Short mmCIF file of C-alpha atoms and ligand atoms in Angstrom, two decimals:
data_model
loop_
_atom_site.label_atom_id
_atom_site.label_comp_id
_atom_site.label_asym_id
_atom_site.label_seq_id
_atom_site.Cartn_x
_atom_site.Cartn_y
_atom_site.Cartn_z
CA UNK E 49 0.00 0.00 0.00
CA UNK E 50 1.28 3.47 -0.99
CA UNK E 51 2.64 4.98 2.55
CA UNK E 52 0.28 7.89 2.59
CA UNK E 53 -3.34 6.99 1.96
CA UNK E 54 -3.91 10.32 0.67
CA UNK E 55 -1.47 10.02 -2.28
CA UNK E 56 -3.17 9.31 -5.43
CA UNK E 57 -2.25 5.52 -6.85
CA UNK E 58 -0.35 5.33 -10.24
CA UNK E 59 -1.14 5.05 -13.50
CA UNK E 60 -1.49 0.86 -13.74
CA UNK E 61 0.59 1.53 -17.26
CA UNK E 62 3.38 3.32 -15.74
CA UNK E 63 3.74 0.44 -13.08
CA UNK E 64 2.14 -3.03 -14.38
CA UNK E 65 4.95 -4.89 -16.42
CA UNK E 66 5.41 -4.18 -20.00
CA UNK E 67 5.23 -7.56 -20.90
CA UNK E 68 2.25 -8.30 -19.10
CA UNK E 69 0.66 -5.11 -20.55
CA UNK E 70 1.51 -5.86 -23.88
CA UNK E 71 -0.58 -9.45 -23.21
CA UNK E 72 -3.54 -7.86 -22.07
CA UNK E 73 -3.66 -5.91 -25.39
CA UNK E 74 -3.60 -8.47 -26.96
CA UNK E 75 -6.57 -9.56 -25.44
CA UNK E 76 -8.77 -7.41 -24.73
CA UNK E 77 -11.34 -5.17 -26.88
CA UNK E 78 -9.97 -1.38 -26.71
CA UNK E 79 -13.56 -0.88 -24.59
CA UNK E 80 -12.44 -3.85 -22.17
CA UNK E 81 -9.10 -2.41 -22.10
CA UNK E 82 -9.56 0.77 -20.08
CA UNK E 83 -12.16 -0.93 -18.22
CA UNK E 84 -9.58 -3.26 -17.16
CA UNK E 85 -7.16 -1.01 -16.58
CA UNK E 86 -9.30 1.59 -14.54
CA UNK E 87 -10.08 -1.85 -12.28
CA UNK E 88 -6.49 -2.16 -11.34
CA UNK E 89 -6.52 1.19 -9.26
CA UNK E 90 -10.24 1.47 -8.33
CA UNK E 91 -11.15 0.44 -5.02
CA UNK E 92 -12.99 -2.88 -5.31
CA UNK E 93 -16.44 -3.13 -3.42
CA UNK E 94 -16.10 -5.63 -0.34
CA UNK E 95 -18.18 -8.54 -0.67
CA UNK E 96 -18.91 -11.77 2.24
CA UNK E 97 -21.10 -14.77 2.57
CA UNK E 98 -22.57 -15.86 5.53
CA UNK E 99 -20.77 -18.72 6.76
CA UNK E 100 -24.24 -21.22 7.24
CA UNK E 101 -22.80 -23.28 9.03
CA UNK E 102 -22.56 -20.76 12.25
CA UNK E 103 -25.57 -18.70 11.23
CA UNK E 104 -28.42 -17.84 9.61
CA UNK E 105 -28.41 -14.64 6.82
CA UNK E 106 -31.51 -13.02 8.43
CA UNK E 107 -29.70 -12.78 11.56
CA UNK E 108 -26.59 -11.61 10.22
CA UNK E 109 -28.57 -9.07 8.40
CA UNK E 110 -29.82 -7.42 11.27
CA UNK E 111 -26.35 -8.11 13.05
CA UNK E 112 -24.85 -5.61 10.77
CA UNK E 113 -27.38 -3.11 10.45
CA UNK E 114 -27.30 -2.88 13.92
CA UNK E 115 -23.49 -2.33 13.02
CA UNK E 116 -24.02 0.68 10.69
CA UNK E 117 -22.85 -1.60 7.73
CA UNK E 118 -24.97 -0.58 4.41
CA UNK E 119 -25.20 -4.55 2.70
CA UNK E 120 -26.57 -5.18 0.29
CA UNK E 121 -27.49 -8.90 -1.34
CA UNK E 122 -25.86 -10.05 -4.16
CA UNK E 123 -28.86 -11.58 -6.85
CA UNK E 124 -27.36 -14.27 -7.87
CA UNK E 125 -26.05 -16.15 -4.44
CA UNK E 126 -28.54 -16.13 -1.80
CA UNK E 127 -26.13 -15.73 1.28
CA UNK E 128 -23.88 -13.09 -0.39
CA UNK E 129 -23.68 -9.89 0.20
CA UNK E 130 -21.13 -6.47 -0.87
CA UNK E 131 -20.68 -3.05 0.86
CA UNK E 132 -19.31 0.13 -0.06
CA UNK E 133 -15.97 0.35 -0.36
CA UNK E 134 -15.92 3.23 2.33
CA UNK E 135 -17.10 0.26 4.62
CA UNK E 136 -14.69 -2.38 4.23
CA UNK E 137 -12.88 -1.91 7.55
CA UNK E 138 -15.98 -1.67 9.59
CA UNK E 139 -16.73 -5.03 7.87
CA UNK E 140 -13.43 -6.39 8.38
CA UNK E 141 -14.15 -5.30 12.11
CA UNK E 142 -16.88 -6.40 12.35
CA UNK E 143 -18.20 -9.05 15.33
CA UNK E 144 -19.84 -10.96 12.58
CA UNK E 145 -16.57 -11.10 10.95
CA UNK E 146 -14.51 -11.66 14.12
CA UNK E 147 -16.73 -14.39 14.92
CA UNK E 148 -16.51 -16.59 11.54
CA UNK E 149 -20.25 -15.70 11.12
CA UNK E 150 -18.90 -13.64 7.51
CA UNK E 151 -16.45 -14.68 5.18
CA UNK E 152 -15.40 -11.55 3.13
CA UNK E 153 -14.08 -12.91 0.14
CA UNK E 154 -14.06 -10.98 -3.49
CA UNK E 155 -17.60 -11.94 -5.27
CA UNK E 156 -15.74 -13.52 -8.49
CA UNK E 157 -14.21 -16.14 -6.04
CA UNK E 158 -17.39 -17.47 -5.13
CA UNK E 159 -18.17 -17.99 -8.57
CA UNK E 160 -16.74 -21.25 -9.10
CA UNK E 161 -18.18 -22.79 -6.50
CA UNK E 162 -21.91 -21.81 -7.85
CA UNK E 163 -20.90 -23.35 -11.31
CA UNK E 164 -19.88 -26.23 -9.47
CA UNK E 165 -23.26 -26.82 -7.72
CA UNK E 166 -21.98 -29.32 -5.21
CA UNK E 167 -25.86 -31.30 -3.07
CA UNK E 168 -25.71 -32.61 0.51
CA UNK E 169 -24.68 -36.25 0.33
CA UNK E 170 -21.99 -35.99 -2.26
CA UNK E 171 -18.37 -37.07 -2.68
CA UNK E 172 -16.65 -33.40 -3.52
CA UNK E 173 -12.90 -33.35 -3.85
CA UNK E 174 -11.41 -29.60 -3.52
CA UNK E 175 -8.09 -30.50 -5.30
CA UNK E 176 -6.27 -26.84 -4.28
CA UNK E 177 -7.92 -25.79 -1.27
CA UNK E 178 -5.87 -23.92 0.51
CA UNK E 179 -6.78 -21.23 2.55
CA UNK E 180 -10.10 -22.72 2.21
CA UNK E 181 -12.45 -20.22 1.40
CA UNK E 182 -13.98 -21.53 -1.80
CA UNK E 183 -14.25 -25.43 0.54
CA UNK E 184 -16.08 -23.65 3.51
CA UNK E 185 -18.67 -22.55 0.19
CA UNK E 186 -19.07 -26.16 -0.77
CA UNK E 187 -18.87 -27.09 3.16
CA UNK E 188 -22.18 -24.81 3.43
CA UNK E 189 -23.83 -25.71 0.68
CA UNK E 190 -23.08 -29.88 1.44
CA UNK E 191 -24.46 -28.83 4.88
CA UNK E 192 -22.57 -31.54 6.46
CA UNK E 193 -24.04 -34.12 4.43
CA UNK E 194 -21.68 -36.78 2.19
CA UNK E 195 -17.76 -36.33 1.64
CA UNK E 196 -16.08 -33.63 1.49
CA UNK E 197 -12.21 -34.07 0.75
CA UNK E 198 -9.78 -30.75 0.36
CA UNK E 199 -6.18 -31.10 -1.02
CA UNK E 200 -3.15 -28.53 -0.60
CA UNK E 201 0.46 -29.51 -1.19
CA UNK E 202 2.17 -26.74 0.83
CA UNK E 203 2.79 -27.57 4.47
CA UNK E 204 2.07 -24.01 5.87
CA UNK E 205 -1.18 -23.26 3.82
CA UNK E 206 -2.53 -26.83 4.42
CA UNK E 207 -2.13 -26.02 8.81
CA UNK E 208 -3.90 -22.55 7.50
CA UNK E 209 -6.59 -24.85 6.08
CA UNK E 210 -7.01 -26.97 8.71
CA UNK E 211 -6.86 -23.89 11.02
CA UNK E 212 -9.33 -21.83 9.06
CA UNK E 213 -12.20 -25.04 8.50
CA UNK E 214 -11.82 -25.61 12.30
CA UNK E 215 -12.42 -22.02 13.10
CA UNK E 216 -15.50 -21.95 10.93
CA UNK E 217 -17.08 -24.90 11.93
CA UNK E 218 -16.64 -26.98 8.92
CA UNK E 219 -15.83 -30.20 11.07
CA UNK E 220 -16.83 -32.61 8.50
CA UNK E 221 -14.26 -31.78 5.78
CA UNK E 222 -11.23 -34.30 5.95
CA UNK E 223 -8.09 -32.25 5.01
CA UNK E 224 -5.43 -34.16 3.57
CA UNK E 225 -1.37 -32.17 2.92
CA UNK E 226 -1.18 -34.26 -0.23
CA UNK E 227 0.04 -33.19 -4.20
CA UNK E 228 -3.44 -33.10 -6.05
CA UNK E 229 -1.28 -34.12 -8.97
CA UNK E 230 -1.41 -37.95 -7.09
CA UNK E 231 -4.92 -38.04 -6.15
CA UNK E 232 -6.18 -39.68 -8.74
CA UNK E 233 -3.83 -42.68 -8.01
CA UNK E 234 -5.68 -43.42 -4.42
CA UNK E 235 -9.52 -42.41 -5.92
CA UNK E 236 -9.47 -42.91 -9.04
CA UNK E 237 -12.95 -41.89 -10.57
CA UNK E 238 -14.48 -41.84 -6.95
CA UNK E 239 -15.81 -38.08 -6.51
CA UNK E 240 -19.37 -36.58 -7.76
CA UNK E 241 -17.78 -33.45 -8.24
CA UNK E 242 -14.19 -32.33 -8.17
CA UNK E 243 -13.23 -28.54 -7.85
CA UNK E 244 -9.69 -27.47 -9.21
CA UNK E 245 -9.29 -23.78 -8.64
CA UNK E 246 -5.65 -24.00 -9.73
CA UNK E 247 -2.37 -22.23 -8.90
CA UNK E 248 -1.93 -19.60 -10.79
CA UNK E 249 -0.28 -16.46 -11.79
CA UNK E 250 -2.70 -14.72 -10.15
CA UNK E 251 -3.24 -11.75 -12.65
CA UNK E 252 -6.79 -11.05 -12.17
CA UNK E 253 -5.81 -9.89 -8.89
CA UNK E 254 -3.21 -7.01 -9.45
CA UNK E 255 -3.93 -3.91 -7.97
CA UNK E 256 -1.52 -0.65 -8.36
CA UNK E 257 -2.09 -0.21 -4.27
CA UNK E 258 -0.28 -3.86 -3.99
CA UNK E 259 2.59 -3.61 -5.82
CA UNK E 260 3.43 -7.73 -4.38
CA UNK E 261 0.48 -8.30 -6.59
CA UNK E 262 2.61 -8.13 -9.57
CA UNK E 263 6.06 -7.71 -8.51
CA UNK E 264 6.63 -11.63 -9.18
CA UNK E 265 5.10 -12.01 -12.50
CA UNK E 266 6.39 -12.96 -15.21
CA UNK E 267 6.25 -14.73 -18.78
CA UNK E 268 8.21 -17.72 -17.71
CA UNK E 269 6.51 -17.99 -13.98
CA UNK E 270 3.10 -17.71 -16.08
CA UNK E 271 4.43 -20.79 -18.12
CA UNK E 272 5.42 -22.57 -15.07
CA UNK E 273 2.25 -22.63 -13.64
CA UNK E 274 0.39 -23.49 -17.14
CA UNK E 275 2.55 -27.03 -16.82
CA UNK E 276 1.58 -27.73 -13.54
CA UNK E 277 -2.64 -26.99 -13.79
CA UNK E 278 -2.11 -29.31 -17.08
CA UNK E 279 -1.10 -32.14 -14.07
CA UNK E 280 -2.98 -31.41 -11.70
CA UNK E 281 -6.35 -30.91 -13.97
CA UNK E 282 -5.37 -34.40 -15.33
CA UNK E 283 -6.01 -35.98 -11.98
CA UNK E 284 -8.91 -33.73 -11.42
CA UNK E 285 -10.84 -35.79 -14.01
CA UNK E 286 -9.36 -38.85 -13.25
CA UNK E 287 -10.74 -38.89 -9.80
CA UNK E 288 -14.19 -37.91 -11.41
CA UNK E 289 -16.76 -40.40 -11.60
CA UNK E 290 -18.31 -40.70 -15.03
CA UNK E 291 -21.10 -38.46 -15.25
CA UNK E 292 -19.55 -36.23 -12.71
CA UNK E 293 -18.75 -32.57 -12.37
CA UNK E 294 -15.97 -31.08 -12.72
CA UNK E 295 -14.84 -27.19 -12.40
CA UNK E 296 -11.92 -25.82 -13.44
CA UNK E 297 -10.77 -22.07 -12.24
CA UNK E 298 -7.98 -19.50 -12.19
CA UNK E 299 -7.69 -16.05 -10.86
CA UNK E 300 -5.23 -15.58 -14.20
CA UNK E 301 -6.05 -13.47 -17.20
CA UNK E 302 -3.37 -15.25 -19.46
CA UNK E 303 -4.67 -17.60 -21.88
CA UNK E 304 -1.84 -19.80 -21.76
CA UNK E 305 -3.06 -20.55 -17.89
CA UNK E 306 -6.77 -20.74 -19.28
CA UNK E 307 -7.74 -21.59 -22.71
CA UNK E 308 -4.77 -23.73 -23.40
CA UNK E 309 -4.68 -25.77 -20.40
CA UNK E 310 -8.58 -26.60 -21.05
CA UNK E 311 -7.84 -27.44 -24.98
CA UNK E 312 -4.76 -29.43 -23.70
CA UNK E 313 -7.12 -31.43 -21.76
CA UNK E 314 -9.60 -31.87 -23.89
CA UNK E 315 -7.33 -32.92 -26.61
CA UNK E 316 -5.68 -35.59 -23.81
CA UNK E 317 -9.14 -36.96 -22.99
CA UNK E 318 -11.24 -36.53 -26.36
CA UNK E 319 -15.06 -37.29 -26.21
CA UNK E 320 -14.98 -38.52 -22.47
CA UNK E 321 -15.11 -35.08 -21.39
CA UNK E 322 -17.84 -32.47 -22.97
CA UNK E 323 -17.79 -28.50 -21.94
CA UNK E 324 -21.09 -27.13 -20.53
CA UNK E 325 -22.50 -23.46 -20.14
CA UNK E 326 -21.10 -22.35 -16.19
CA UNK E 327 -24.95 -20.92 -16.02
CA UNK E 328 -24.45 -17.66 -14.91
CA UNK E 329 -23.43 -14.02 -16.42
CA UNK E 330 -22.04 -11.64 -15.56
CA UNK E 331 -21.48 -8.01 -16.89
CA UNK E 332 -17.89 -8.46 -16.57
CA UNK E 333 -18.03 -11.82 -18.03
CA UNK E 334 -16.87 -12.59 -21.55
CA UNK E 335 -16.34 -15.89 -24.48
CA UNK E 336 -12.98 -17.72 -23.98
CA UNK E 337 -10.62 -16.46 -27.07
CA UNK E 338 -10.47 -18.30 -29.93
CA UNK E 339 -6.96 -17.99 -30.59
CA UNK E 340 -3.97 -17.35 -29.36
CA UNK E 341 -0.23 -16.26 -30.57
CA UNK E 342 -1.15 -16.98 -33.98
CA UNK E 343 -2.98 -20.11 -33.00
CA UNK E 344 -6.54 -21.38 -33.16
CA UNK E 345 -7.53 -23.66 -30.23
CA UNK E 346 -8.71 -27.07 -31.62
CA UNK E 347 -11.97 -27.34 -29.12
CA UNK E 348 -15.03 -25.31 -28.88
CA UNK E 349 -13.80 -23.48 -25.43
CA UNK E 350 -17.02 -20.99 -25.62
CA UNK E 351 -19.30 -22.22 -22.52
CA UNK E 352 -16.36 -21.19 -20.62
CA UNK E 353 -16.30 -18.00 -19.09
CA UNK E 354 -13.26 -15.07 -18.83
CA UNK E 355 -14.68 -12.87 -16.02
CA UNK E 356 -12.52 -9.61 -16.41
CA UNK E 357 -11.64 -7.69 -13.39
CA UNK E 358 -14.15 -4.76 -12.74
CA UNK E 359 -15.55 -2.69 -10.11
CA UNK E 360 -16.85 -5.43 -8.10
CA UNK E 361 -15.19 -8.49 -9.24
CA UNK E 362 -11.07 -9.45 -9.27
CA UNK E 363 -9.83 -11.37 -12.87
CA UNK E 364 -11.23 -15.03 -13.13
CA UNK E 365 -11.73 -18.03 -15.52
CA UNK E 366 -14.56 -20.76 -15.02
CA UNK E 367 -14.82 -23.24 -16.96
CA UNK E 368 -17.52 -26.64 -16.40
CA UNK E 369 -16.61 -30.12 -17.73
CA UNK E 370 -19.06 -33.02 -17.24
CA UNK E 371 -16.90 -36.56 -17.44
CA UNK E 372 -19.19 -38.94 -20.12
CA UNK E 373 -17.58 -42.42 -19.82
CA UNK E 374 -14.23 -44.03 -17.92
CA UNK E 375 -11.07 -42.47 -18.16
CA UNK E 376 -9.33 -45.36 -16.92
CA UNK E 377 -8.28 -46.88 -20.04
CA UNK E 378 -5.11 -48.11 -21.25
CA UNK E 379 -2.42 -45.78 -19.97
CA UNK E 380 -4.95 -44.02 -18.11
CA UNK E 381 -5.33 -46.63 -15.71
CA UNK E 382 -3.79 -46.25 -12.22
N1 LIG U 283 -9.22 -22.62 -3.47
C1 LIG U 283 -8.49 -21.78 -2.54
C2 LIG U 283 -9.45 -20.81 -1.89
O1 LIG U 283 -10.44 -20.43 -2.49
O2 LIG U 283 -9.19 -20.43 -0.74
C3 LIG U 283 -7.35 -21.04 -3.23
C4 LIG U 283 -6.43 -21.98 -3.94
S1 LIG U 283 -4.99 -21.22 -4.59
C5 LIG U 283 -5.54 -20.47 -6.03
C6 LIG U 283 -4.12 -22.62 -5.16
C7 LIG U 283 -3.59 -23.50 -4.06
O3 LIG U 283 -3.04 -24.68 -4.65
C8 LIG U 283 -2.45 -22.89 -3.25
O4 LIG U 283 -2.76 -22.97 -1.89
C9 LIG U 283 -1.25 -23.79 -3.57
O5 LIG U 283 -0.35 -23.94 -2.50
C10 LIG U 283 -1.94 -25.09 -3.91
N2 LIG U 283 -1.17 -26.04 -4.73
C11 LIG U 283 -0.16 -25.78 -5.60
N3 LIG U 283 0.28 -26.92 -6.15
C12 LIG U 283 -0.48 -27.92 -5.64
C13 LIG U 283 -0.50 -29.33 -5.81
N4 LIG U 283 0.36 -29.94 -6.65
N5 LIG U 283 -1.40 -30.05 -5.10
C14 LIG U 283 -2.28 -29.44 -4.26
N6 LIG U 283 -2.29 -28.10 -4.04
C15 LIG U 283 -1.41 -27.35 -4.73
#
């Protein structure tokens, strides 16, 4: 954060990396563009869910009324609510918030979890869980009902996990410090629903007020990080059950991280895994490209969704898969 609060924040083209810049240009619609770019210095509105597995939204409501906290609900997640920015440290202050009763969490992070649709009584896998906000979604919406299994491969983050889960009340999810890229070897096509909201470069949250945002990017971390969500969304659908669900996310703008990981996979898997509309829009939603550095992708990627960082919402892409037969064939087999 810039040391005095008072001092306007720069120009996101005089500080974002060139390279990175040059990228998004590449991308984006000159309209989208400056939208884009005015998001990376405008404050973003706070947004929470109530965690319903400590409390009920009607009393939270009234909880922060009684707070001075203007809410409103958000109309497509019942449970979800934003507030001004003015407001965000009275929220983050908050006794709702101190007492796990809120989650504040940026509204296009609880997107994936609404495409995913998880019901009480299934077997979810969360394959990248870590800190856990998106599993204490599915942990509400399961309701304690069925199996709930979250993965994270990095010692501290997974005892953040388990910390976090514990804290909220989400006793029934069994946490396990594991690569995701292995699951698939101990349950193989065993989950209704499986949940990879990869690692990622995370450029659809830069912000010019954080310059650690962005001050790690770059091309070749980017490509990194393609390589590994092409692993680890491999054993996302091979611990998918056929006919199951399966949602893949990034907080990344870069199509490389995106589009090309999905058309990767499709191409790796061919007709046993079909693309379906996430069933939601958003104004800040957009298509999937088409093409990239001079090259056409070879699937249909348009039911997935690019949701472009805005005035509400931080950079994300959601994309649905629904598994149609075995994958467990031939060298697929465990
Ligand atoms: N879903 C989380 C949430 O909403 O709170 C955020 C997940 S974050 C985008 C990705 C996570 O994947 C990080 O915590 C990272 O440490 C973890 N990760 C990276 N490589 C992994 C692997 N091979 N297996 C499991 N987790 C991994």
């Amino acid at each position: 954060m810039p040391s005095d609060p008072a001092e306007p924040l720069p120009d996101p083209e005089a500080v974002l990396p060139p390279a990175f810049l040059d990228r998004l240009r590449q991308q984006l619609s000159p309209g989208d563009l400056s939208a884009v770019l005015a998001a990376f210095r405008q404050p973003r509105a706070p947004a929470f869910r109530v965690n319903t597995l400590r409390a009920e939204p009607a009393a939270v409501e009234a909880e922060l009324t009684a707070a001075g906290l203007t809410w409103q609900a958000v109309p497509w997640l019942p449970a979800a609510y934003r507030v001004p920015p003015a407001e965000r440290a009275a929220l983050l202050a908050s006794a709702a918030c101190a007492g796990q009763r809120i989650y504040v969490q940026n509204l296009a992070s609880m997107v994936p979890v609404v495409v995913l649709a998880p019901e009480p009584g299934e077997r979810v896998l969360d394959l990248a869980a870590a800190p856990g906000s998106k599993t204490l979604q599915i942990a509400c919406r399961m309701r304690g009902e069925g199996e709930l299994a979250a993965v994270e491969v990095v010692r501290s983050r997974f005892f953040k996990l388990q910390h976090n889960l514990e804290a909220q009340g989400a006793t029934h999810v069994r946490t396990y410090l594991q690569d995701g890229t292995r699951v698939w070897r101990y349950r193989p096509e065993y989950f209704d629903r499986v949940l990879l909201d990869a690692p990622c470069s995370s450029e659809g949250r830069f912000h010019v007020s954080d310059p650690a945002s962005y001050a790690y990017w770059s091309p070749r971390k980017s490509r990194e990080m393609a390589r590994k969500q092409v692993r680890l969304l491999y054993s996302a659908v091979q611990s998918l059950r056929p006919g199951g669900v399966l949602v893949y996310a990034t907080c990344s703008l870069a199509p490389d991280e995106n589009e090309a990981v999905l058309d990767k996979t499709l191409r790796t898997f061919g007709e046993a895994l079909t693309l379906e509309p996430i069933g939601l829009e958003l104004e800040t939603m957009r298509p999937p490209l088409q093409t990239w550095d001079g090259r056409a992708f070879e699937h249909d990627l348009s039911p997935a969704r690019r949701l472009l960082p805005g005035p509400d919402t931080e950079g994300f892409f959601v994309a649905r898969l629904r598994k149609k037969r075995s994958t467990l064939t031939g060298r697929n087999k465990p």
